[in-house]
mmCIF file of C-alpha atoms in Angstrom:
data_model
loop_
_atom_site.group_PDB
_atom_site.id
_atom_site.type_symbol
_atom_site.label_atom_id
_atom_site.label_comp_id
_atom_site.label_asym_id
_atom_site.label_seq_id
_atom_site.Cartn_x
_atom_site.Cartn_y
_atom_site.Cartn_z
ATOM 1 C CA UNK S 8 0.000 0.000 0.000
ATOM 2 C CA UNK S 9 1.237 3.361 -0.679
ATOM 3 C CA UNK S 10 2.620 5.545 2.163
ATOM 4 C CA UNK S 11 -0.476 8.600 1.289
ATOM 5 C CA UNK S 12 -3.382 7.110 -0.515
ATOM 6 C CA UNK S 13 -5.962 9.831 -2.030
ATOM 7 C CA UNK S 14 -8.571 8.699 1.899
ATOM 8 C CA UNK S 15 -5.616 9.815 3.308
ATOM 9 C CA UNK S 16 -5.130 13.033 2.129
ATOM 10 C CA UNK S 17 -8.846 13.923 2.453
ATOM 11 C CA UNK S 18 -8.730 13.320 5.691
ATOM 12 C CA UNK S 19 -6.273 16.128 6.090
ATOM 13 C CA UNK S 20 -7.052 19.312 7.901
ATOM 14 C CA UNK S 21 -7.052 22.491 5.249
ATOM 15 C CA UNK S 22 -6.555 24.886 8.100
ATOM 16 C CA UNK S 23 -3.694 22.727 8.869
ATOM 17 C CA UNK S 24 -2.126 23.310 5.542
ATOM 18 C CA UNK S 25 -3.167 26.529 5.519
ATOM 19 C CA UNK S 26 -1.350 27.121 8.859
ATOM 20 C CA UNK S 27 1.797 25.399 7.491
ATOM 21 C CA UNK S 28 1.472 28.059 4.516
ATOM 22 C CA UNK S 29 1.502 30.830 6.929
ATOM 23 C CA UNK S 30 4.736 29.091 8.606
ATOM 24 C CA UNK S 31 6.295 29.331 5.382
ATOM 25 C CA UNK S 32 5.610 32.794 5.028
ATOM 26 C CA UNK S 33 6.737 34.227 8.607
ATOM 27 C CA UNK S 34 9.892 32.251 7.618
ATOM 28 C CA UNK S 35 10.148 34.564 4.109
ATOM 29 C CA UNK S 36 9.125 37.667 6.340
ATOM 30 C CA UNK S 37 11.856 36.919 8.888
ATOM 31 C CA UNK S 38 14.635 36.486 6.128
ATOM 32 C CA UNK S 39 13.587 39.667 4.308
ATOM 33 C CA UNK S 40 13.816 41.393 8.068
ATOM 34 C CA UNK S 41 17.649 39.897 7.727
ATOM 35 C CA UNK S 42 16.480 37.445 10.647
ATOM 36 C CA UNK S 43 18.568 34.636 8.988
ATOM 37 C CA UNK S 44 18.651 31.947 12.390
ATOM 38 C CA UNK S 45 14.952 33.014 13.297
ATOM 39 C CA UNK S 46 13.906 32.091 9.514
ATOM 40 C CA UNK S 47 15.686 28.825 9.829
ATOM 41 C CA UNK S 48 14.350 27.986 12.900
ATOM 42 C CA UNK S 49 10.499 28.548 11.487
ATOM 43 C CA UNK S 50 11.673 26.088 8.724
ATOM 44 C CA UNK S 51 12.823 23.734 11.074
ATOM 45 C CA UNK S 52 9.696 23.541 12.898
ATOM 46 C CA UNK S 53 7.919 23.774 9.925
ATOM 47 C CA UNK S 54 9.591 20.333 8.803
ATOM 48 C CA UNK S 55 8.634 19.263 12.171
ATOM 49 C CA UNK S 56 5.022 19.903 12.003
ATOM 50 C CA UNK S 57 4.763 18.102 8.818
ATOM 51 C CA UNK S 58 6.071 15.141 10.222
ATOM 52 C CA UNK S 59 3.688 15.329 12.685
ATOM 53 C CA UNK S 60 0.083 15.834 10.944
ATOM 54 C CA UNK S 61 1.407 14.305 7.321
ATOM 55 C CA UNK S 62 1.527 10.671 8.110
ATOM 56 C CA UNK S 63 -1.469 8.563 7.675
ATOM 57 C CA UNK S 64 -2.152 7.907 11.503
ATOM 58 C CA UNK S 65 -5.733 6.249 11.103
ATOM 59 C CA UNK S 66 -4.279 3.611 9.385
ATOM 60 C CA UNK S 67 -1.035 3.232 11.529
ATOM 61 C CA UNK S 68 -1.720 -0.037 13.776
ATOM 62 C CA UNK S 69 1.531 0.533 15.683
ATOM 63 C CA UNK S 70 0.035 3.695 17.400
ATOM 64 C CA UNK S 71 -2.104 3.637 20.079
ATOM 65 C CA UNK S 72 -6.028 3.805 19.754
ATOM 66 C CA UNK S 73 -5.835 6.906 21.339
ATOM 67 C CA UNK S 74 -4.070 8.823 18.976
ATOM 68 C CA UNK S 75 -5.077 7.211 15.893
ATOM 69 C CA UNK S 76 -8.794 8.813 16.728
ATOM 70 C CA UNK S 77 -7.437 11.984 17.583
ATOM 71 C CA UNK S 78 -9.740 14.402 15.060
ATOM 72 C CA UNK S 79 -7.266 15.763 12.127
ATOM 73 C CA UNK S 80 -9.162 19.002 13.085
ATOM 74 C CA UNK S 81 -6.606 19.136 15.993
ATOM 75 C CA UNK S 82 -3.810 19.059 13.666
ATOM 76 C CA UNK S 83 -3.344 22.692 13.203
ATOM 77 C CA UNK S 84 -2.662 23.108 16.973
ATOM 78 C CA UNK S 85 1.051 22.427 17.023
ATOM 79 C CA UNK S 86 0.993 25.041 13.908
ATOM 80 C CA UNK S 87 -1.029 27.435 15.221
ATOM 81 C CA UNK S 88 1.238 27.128 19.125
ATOM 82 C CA UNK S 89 4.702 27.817 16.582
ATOM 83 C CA UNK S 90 3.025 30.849 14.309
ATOM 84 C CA UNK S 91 1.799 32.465 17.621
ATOM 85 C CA UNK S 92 5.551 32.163 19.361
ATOM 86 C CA UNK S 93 7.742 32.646 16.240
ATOM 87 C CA UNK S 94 7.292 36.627 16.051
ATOM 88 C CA UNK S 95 8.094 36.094 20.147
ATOM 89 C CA UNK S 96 11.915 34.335 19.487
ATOM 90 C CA UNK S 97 12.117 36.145 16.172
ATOM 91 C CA UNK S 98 11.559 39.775 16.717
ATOM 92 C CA UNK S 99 12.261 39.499 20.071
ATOM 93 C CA UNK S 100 8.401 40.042 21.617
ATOM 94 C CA UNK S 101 8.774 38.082 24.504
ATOM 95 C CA UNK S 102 10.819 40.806 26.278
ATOM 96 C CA UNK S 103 9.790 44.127 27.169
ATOM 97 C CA UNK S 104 6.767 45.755 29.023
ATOM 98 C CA UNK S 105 3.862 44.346 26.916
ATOM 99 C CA UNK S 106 1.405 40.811 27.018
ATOM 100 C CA UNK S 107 2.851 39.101 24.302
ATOM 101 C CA UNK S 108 4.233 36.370 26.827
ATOM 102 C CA UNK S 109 1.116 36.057 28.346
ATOM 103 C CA UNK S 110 -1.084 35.682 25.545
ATOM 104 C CA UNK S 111 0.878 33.116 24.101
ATOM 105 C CA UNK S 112 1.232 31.268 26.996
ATOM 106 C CA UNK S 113 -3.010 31.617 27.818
ATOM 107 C CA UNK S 114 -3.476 30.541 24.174
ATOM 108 C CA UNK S 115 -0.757 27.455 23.717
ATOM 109 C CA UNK S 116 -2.536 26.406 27.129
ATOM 110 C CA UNK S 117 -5.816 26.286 25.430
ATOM 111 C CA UNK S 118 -4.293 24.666 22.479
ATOM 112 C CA UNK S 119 -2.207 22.262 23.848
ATOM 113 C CA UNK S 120 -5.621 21.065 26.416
ATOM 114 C CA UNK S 121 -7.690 20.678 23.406
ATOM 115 C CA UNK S 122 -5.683 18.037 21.988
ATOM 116 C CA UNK S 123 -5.223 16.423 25.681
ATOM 117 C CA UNK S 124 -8.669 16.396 25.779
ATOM 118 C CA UNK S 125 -9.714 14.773 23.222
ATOM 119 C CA UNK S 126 -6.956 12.208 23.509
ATOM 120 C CA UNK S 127 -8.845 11.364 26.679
ATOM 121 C CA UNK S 128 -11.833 11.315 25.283
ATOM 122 C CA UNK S 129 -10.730 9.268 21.566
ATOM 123 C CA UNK S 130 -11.966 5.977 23.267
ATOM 124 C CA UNK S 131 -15.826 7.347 23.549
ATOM 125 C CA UNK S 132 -16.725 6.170 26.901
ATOM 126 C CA UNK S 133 -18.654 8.695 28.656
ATOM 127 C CA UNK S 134 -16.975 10.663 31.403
ATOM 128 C CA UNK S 135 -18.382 13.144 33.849
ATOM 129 C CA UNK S 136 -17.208 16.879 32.955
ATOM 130 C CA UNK S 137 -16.005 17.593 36.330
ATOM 131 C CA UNK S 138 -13.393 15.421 35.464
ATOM 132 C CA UNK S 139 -12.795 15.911 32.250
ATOM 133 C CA UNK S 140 -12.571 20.088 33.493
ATOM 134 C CA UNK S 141 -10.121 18.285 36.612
ATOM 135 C CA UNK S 142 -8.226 15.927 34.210
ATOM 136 C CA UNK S 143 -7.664 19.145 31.737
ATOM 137 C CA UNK S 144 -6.360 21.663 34.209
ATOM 138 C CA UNK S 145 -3.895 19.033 36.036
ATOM 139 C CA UNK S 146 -2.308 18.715 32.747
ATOM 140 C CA UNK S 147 -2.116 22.019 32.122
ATOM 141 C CA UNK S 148 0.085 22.510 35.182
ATOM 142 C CA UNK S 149 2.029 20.171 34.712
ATOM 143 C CA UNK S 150 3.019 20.918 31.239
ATOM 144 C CA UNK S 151 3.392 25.055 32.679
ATOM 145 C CA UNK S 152 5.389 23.789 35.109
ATOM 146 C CA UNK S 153 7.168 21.325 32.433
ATOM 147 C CA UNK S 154 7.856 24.499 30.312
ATOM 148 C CA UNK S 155 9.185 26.601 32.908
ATOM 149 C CA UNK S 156 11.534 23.960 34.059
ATOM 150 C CA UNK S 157 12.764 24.120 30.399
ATOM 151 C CA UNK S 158 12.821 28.097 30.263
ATOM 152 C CA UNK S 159 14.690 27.449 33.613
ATOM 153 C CA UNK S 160 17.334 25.492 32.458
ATOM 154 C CA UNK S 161 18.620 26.798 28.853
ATOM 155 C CA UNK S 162 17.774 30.868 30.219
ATOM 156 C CA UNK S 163 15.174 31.391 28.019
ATOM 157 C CA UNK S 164 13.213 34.162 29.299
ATOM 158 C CA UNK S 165 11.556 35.498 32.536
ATOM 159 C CA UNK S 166 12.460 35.839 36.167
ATOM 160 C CA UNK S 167 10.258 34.196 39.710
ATOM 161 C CA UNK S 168 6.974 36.510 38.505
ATOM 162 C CA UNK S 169 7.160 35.570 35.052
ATOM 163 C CA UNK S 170 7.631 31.642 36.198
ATOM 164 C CA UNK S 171 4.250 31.675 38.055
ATOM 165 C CA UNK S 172 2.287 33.899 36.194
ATOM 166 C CA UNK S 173 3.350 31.676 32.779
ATOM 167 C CA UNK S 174 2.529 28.178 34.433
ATOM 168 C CA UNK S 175 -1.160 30.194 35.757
ATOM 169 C CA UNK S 176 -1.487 31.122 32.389
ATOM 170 C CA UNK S 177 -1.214 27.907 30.763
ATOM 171 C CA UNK S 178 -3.599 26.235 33.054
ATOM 172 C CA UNK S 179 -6.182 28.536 32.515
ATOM 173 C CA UNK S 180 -5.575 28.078 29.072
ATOM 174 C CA UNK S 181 -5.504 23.859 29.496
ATOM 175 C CA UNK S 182 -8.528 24.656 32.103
ATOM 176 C CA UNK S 183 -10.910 26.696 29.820
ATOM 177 C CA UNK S 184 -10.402 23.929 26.754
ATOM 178 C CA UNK S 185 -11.496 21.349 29.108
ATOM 179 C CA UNK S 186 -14.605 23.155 29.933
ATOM 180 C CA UNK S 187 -15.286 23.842 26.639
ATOM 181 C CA UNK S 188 -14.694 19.953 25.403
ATOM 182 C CA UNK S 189 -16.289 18.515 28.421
ATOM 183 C CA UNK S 190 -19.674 20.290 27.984
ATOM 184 C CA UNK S 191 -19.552 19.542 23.914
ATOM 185 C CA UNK S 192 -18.843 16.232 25.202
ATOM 186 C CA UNK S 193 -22.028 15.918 26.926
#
């Protein structure tokens, strides 16, 4: 069987490709801004994105149940999380007096809990939304706090208030997805 039959690339998000066509772009914009390692860096997580919505995963016994049900909707999330951060590495957003941090950390929160979500939900057994809401905004701590053990260690960005106010951020973020899900869920 081929590696990308024509099912397969039905079943492909467009926003997803149109996201990856906007990640293609901000990688032009940042070359003609002379931002040569910021460009490369889009492309390189632009390579990585691929390889993570392009392969046929339905049809991919290896993987788990899981994540072969996870809805190619979700697919742009990883896309959307890198356009929203690139201008924040690239043009150097993150720092200075304004809520570009913040934002991005609210919104990859949201992002990141959707796809948790509805990884927990893939095997359709019914689950109360209390804990689907509870399940949501424990991972969302734990990947702020994951992420600010990262920032942490290679210097990134941010001192003690921007620590907590990042990993608060991205459980609200987690935390409102969840709420969301659960009650379409119901």
């Amino acid at each position: 069987m081929a590696l990308l039959t024509r099912d397969d690339i039905r079943r492909q998000s467009r926003l997803a490709w149109f996201c990856l066509l906007l990640l293609a772009a901000m990688s032009a914009w940042f070359w003609s801004l002379d931002k040569r390692n910021a460009s490369m860096g889009v492309l390189v997580s632009l390579v990585g994105c691929l390889g993570l919505i392009l392969p046929p995963r339905e049809r991919m016994e290896v993987l788990p149940a899981r994540l072969r049900a996870l809805p190619r909707a979700l697919d742009c999330t990883p896309i959307l999380a890198t356009l929203l951060s690139s201008p924040g590495y690239g043009l150097n957003w993150f720092y200075g007096e304004n809520p570009y941090d913040e934002v991005v950390h609210l919104f990859s929160g949201a992002m990141a809990g959707a796809v948790f979500v509805a990884l927990l939900l893939a095997d359709g057994r019914p689950r109360r939304s209390g804990r689907i809401v509870l399940a949501g905004t424990v991972f969302g701590l734990l990947l702020g706090c994951t992420w600010e053990v990262f920032e942490a260690i290679t210097g990134l960005i941010g001192d003690f208030t921007d620590t907590w106010t990042d990993i608060v951020l991205t459980t609200l973020g987690a935390t409102v997805a969840a709420m969301v899900l659960a009650r379409r869920a119901e």
